[in-house]
Short mmCIF file of C-alpha atoms in Angstrom, two decimals:
data_model
loop_
_atom_site.label_atom_id
_atom_site.label_comp_id
_atom_site.label_asym_id
_atom_site.label_seq_id
_atom_site.Cartn_x
_atom_site.Cartn_y
_atom_site.Cartn_z
CA MET A 1 117.52 73.93 17.85
CA VAL A 2 115.50 71.37 16.06
CA LEU A 3 111.81 70.25 18.09
CA ALA A 4 111.23 66.26 18.12
CA ALA A 5 109.81 65.80 21.78
CA GLY A 6 107.06 65.74 20.90
CA ARG A 7 104.51 62.08 21.09
CA GLY A 8 102.79 62.69 17.97
CA GLU A 9 98.84 61.57 19.14
CA ARG A 10 97.54 61.85 15.48
CA MET A 11 100.33 59.64 14.61
CA ARG A 12 99.04 57.04 16.04
CA PRO A 13 99.52 53.73 15.50
CA LEU A 14 102.89 54.66 13.49
CA SER A 15 104.10 57.21 16.31
CA ASP A 16 103.57 54.27 18.95
CA VAL A 17 106.41 53.03 17.04
CA LEU A 18 109.32 55.59 16.59
CA PRO A 19 108.43 58.89 17.03
CA LYS A 20 106.72 61.01 14.15
CA PRO A 21 109.65 62.95 13.32
CA ALA A 22 111.76 59.40 13.39
CA LEU A 23 109.50 58.43 11.00
CA PRO A 24 111.13 56.79 7.91
CA LEU A 25 110.88 57.99 4.22
CA PRO A 26 113.14 57.80 1.19
CA ASP A 27 114.38 60.82 1.05
CA GLY A 28 116.20 60.51 5.03
CA PRO A 29 113.59 60.41 7.99
CA VAL A 30 110.95 63.42 8.25
CA VAL A 31 113.36 65.15 10.92
CA SER A 32 116.33 64.98 8.19
CA ALA A 33 113.95 67.88 6.21
CA ALA A 34 114.23 70.23 9.60
CA LEU A 35 118.37 69.62 9.90
CA ARG A 36 119.25 69.87 6.86
CA LEU A 37 117.20 73.43 6.43
CA ALA A 38 118.96 74.42 9.37
CA ALA A 39 122.26 73.59 8.58
CA ALA A 40 121.33 75.03 5.30
CA ALA A 41 120.73 77.96 6.56
CA GLY A 42 124.27 77.96 8.41
CA ALA A 43 124.19 76.65 11.91
CA PRO A 44 127.30 75.41 12.63
CA ASN A 45 125.65 73.38 16.49
CA ILE A 46 121.98 72.35 15.90
CA THR A 47 120.14 71.15 18.80
CA VAL A 48 117.35 68.61 18.84
CA ASN A 49 115.56 67.94 21.76
CA LEU A 50 113.55 64.02 22.77
CA TRP A 51 111.52 63.01 25.13
CA HIS A 52 108.37 60.26 23.00
CA LEU A 53 110.72 57.11 22.55
CA ALA A 54 113.85 59.28 22.92
CA ASP A 55 115.93 56.31 22.68
CA ARG A 56 114.23 56.61 19.36
CA MET A 57 114.59 59.67 18.18
CA GLU A 58 118.70 59.73 19.15
CA HIS A 59 118.67 56.34 16.89
CA ALA A 60 117.13 58.19 13.46
CA LEU A 61 119.67 60.60 13.75
CA ARG A 62 122.66 58.13 14.06
CA GLY A 63 123.63 58.43 10.22
CA LEU A 64 122.10 61.54 9.13
CA GLY A 65 125.33 63.58 9.98
CA LEU A 66 126.16 67.39 7.94
CA GLU A 67 128.79 68.43 6.99
CA GLY A 68 129.92 71.27 8.67
CA THR A 69 127.53 71.25 11.72
CA THR A 70 127.62 69.20 15.08
CA ILE A 71 124.48 68.06 16.10
CA VAL A 72 123.32 67.43 19.40
CA THR A 73 120.48 65.91 21.74
CA SER A 74 118.45 67.39 25.33
CA ARG A 75 116.83 64.41 26.59
CA GLU A 76 114.16 65.54 28.07
CA GLU A 77 112.82 63.29 31.57
CA THR A 78 108.56 65.66 31.51
CA LEU A 79 108.24 66.68 28.17
CA MET A 80 108.28 70.13 28.42
CA GLY A 81 106.01 72.18 25.68
CA THR A 82 108.05 74.03 23.44
CA ALA A 83 109.27 76.80 25.24
CA GLY A 84 109.75 74.84 28.56
CA GLY A 85 112.34 72.59 25.95
CA LEU A 86 113.75 75.96 24.70
CA ALA A 87 115.15 77.24 27.77
CA LEU A 88 116.45 73.67 29.49
CA ALA A 89 118.87 73.49 26.22
CA ARG A 90 120.11 76.76 27.15
CA SER A 91 120.27 75.89 30.56
CA ARG A 92 122.05 73.08 30.07
CA GLY A 93 124.62 75.44 27.44
CA LEU A 94 124.01 73.79 24.33
CA LEU A 95 122.72 76.75 22.49
CA GLY A 96 124.80 79.16 22.97
CA ARG A 97 125.43 81.90 25.54
CA SER A 98 125.04 85.16 22.68
CA GLY A 99 123.27 86.29 19.72
CA PRO A 100 119.60 84.68 18.37
CA LEU A 101 118.44 80.97 17.69
CA LEU A 102 117.03 79.88 14.57
CA VAL A 103 114.28 76.98 15.88
CA VAL A 104 112.77 74.36 13.26
CA ASN A 105 109.89 72.35 14.04
CA GLY A 106 111.08 67.92 13.55
CA ASP A 107 107.40 67.13 12.08
CA CYS A 108 107.47 68.09 10.04
CA LEU A 109 108.59 68.46 5.86
CA LEU A 110 109.89 72.10 4.78
CA SER A 111 112.05 73.42 2.05
CA LEU A 112 112.42 77.37 2.66
CA ASP A 113 114.62 79.77 1.53
CA LEU A 114 115.16 81.83 5.29
CA GLY A 115 117.35 84.93 3.72
CA ALA A 116 114.89 87.23 4.95
CA LEU A 117 114.06 85.92 8.36
CA LEU A 118 117.24 85.53 8.89
CA GLU A 119 117.72 89.43 8.26
CA ARG A 120 115.26 90.63 10.47
CA GLY A 121 116.45 88.30 12.83
CA THR A 122 119.54 89.68 13.31
CA SER A 123 118.92 93.13 12.88
CA SER A 124 115.43 94.52 14.18
CA ASP A 125 114.04 94.63 17.92
CA ASP A 126 112.55 91.87 17.48
CA LEU A 127 112.36 89.47 20.21
CA VAL A 128 111.23 86.65 17.87
CA THR A 129 110.22 86.24 14.78
CA LEU A 130 108.23 84.24 12.89
CA ALA A 131 108.74 82.86 9.20
CA LEU A 132 105.08 83.41 7.26
CA MET A 133 104.10 82.29 3.94
CA LEU A 134 100.74 82.70 1.83
CA HIS A 135 98.45 80.06 3.77
CA PRO A 136 97.71 77.75 1.65
CA ASP A 137 94.07 76.77 3.65
CA PRO A 138 92.79 78.67 6.76
CA ARG A 139 89.56 76.64 7.63
CA ARG A 140 92.21 74.16 8.13
CA TRP A 141 95.72 75.66 9.65
CA SER A 142 95.21 78.57 12.43
CA ARG A 143 95.65 82.64 10.40
CA VAL A 144 98.64 85.14 11.11
CA VAL A 145 98.01 88.41 10.48
CA LEU A 146 101.09 90.92 10.09
CA GLY A 147 99.55 94.66 10.97
CA ALA A 148 102.33 97.11 10.80
CA PRO A 149 105.23 96.71 8.60
CA GLY A 150 106.81 93.73 9.29
CA LYS A 151 104.64 93.73 12.73
CA VAL A 152 102.22 90.49 13.75
CA GLY A 153 99.30 92.37 14.24
CA ALA A 154 96.75 88.95 15.27
CA MET A 155 96.90 85.75 15.07
CA LEU A 156 93.64 83.54 14.70
CA PRO A 157 92.06 80.37 14.59
CA PRO A 158 91.58 78.51 11.10
CA GLY A 159 88.71 79.75 10.30
CA PRO A 160 87.11 82.45 6.76
CA PRO A 161 89.40 84.76 6.48
CA ALA A 162 87.84 88.49 6.97
CA PRO A 163 87.36 90.73 3.60
CA ASP A 164 90.08 92.50 3.94
CA GLU A 165 92.45 89.94 5.28
CA VAL A 166 95.89 88.39 4.05
CA PRO A 167 95.92 85.10 6.09
CA PHE A 168 99.88 83.84 6.81
CA LEU A 169 101.32 80.66 7.43
CA TYR A 170 103.51 79.70 10.30
CA PRO A 171 105.62 77.09 8.49
CA GLY A 172 106.44 76.25 12.03
CA VAL A 173 110.01 78.30 11.82
CA MET A 174 111.59 81.56 13.52
CA VAL A 175 114.59 83.79 15.18
CA VAL A 176 113.84 84.09 18.47
CA SER A 177 116.46 86.69 20.31
CA ARG A 178 118.39 86.23 22.84
CA GLN A 179 116.35 88.10 24.98
CA ALA A 180 113.99 85.97 24.40
CA LEU A 181 116.07 83.14 25.32
CA ASP A 182 117.45 84.11 28.15
CA ALA A 183 113.68 85.51 30.23
CA LEU A 184 112.27 81.76 30.04
CA PRO A 185 111.78 79.98 32.45
CA VAL A 186 112.76 76.10 33.23
CA GLN A 187 109.39 74.50 32.61
CA PRO A 188 106.54 73.36 31.06
CA GLY A 189 105.93 75.65 28.42
CA ALA A 190 104.04 76.64 25.37
CA THR A 191 105.73 78.91 22.77
CA PRO A 192 102.59 81.21 22.42
CA ASP A 193 102.03 81.78 26.23
CA ALA A 194 105.58 81.89 27.36
CA LEU A 195 107.03 83.51 23.44
CA TRP A 196 104.53 85.16 21.00
CA GLU A 197 102.56 86.42 22.93
CA PRO A 198 104.23 88.72 25.48
CA ALA A 199 106.00 89.43 22.31
CA ARG A 200 103.52 90.36 20.25
CA ALA A 201 102.24 92.68 23.75
CA ALA A 202 105.06 94.40 23.66
CA GLY A 203 105.63 95.16 20.09
CA ARG A 204 107.23 93.32 19.34
CA LEU A 205 106.32 89.58 17.50
CA GLY A 206 108.07 89.97 13.71
CA GLY A 207 107.37 88.82 10.18
CA VAL A 208 109.07 87.68 7.30
CA VAL A 209 107.17 86.39 3.91
CA VAL A 210 109.85 83.25 3.12
CA SER A 211 109.67 81.60 -0.17
CA GLY A 212 109.78 77.50 -0.49
CA ARG A 213 108.16 74.70 0.57
CA TRP A 214 106.47 73.17 3.67
CA ARG A 215 104.57 70.00 4.34
CA GLU A 216 102.54 68.81 6.93
CA VAL A 217 102.92 64.99 8.01
CA GLY A 218 100.67 65.20 10.92
CA SER A 219 98.44 61.99 10.25
CA PRO A 220 98.96 57.78 8.98
CA SER A 221 97.45 59.27 6.13
CA GLY A 222 99.75 62.55 5.26
CA TYR A 223 102.41 60.21 6.21
CA LEU A 224 102.13 58.02 3.26
CA THR A 225 101.23 60.39 0.79
CA ALA A 226 104.70 62.32 1.37
CA ALA A 227 106.31 59.15 1.12
CA LEU A 228 104.40 58.97 -1.71
CA ASP A 229 105.36 62.01 -3.64
CA GLN A 230 108.93 61.51 -2.62
CA LEU A 231 108.86 58.41 -4.83
CA ALA A 232 107.01 60.04 -7.65
CA GLY A 233 106.40 56.36 -8.40
CA ARG A 234 109.54 54.75 -8.53
CA SER A 235 110.16 52.33 -5.93
CA ALA A 236 113.06 52.43 -3.24
CA ILE A 237 114.95 49.92 -1.79
CA ASP A 238 116.71 50.61 1.79
CA PRO A 239 119.74 48.25 2.14
CA THR A 240 119.72 46.64 4.95
CA ALA A 241 116.46 45.46 3.12
CA SER A 242 115.74 42.28 1.03
CA VAL A 243 113.61 41.95 -1.61
CA ASP A 244 113.44 38.91 -3.38
CA PRO A 245 114.05 39.57 -7.56
CA GLY A 246 110.50 37.82 -7.80
CA ALA A 247 108.44 40.37 -5.88
CA ALA A 248 106.86 43.16 -8.00
CA LEU A 249 107.38 46.74 -5.96
CA ARG A 250 105.12 49.12 -7.40
CA ALA A 251 105.69 53.12 -5.99
CA THR A 252 106.56 52.17 -3.06
CA PHE A 253 109.89 52.39 -0.63
CA ALA A 254 111.24 49.50 1.86
CA GLY A 255 112.57 50.83 4.19
CA ASN A 256 115.12 49.65 6.59
CA ARG A 257 115.38 45.26 7.24
CA ALA A 258 111.86 44.98 5.45
CA ARG A 259 111.84 41.66 3.95
CA VAL A 260 109.55 40.40 0.35
CA ALA A 261 109.41 36.83 -0.86
CA ALA A 262 109.05 35.62 -4.60
CA GLY A 263 105.23 36.49 -5.62
CA ALA A 264 104.31 39.51 -3.63
CA VAL A 265 103.38 42.69 -5.27
CA VAL A 266 103.63 45.77 -2.77
CA GLU A 267 101.03 48.49 -4.16
CA GLU A 268 102.15 52.27 -2.91
CA SER A 269 103.23 51.45 0.67
CA VAL A 270 105.76 51.38 3.30
CA LEU A 271 107.22 48.86 4.97
CA ALA A 272 110.68 49.24 7.56
CA CYS A 273 111.57 48.15 10.93
CA GLY A 274 111.40 44.49 9.83
CA ALA A 275 107.97 44.95 8.43
CA ALA A 276 107.88 41.49 6.53
CA VAL A 277 105.13 40.16 3.55
CA GLY A 278 105.09 37.14 2.86
CA ARG A 279 105.26 34.91 -0.76
CA GLY A 280 102.60 35.56 -2.72
CA ALA A 281 100.87 38.58 -0.59
CA ARG A 282 99.30 41.75 -2.35
CA VAL A 283 99.63 44.78 -0.60
CA SER A 284 98.02 48.20 -2.20
CA ARG A 285 98.14 51.86 -0.09
CA SER A 286 99.07 50.66 3.17
CA VAL A 287 102.20 51.78 6.18
CA LEU A 288 103.67 48.84 7.91
CA LEU A 289 106.07 49.28 10.83
CA GLY A 290 107.82 46.73 13.28
CA PRO A 291 108.01 43.31 13.31
CA VAL A 292 104.49 42.54 11.74
CA GLU A 293 103.89 40.01 8.74
CA VAL A 294 101.47 39.74 5.74
CA GLY A 295 100.91 35.99 5.44
CA GLU A 296 102.16 34.16 2.78
CA GLY A 297 98.90 34.65 -0.07
CA ALA A 298 97.20 37.84 2.42
CA VAL A 299 96.07 40.77 0.28
CA LEU A 300 96.04 44.17 2.53
CA THR A 301 94.52 47.40 1.23
CA ASP A 302 94.32 50.88 3.37
CA GLN A 303 95.17 49.26 6.10
CA LEU A 304 97.66 50.34 8.88
CA LEU A 305 99.94 48.03 10.75
CA ALA A 306 102.57 48.77 13.52
CA ALA A 307 104.44 46.64 16.22
CA PRO A 308 106.97 47.83 18.63
CA LEU A 309 110.76 47.35 17.89
CA PRO A 310 112.38 44.63 20.40
CA LEU A 311 114.59 45.90 23.15
CA GLY A 312 117.82 47.70 20.97
CA GLY A 313 115.95 46.54 17.21
#
């Protein structure tokens, strides 16, 4: 199951237009990284939960078909939280009837080797098994500490590690046993309270160190940085975008239905969902999302412009 229902408060104003997992990137919407990871792990069926701007999220999933994998959605009338979303999808028969469940956060970019995680998640007595990575910045993100071999001893808030502590990062990937999944009530609930703490109290919260890459996409600046990293100095133009031959794009992603007029110069920016740059305008290090327009000859630097999409747009 890929989790994609949240509000994305820190991503506003962009998340007022699209759910964070649906934000477009040169390599596909943010959620596509989680879908590819699950498919590479051998998941034949992937369920994605939806709540905030559910129609937009569903639209972003179209065309992301993965060979050998079926993608279905689980809409939530009210936000159920991570554990509640799992329980609701289970009650709808969307998560199978037996075996463990791979759960991946849909709002980050990740490419991980999950072999050791899947092996432990299917062969141990863990109620929940967390993927872990050596922590890149313990002062910024919560820390996980391993106690007995393969068991999570503590989950701590951001802060400097103790002198003898080896801090790990939880990158948003876990295996949930069928026992733990079946015990979840169909009501709003967060993963730490409903899954992790009961498993840890029972001595059955496992942790496996995995290798690979993980990137948080938590804020507009983080989103733009992720796009620029994927571009690696080049520009990318969506087939539905219109860029005049007399315009100049430099390390820019012109996404779906973006329009750039003659004489415009756009640098290190993202334009998508019908955003337009007028003749002779200059745009730098900015994100334009939705039916917004930079007028003829205007100069825009380090800005976020976002406008709601029209119905059906």
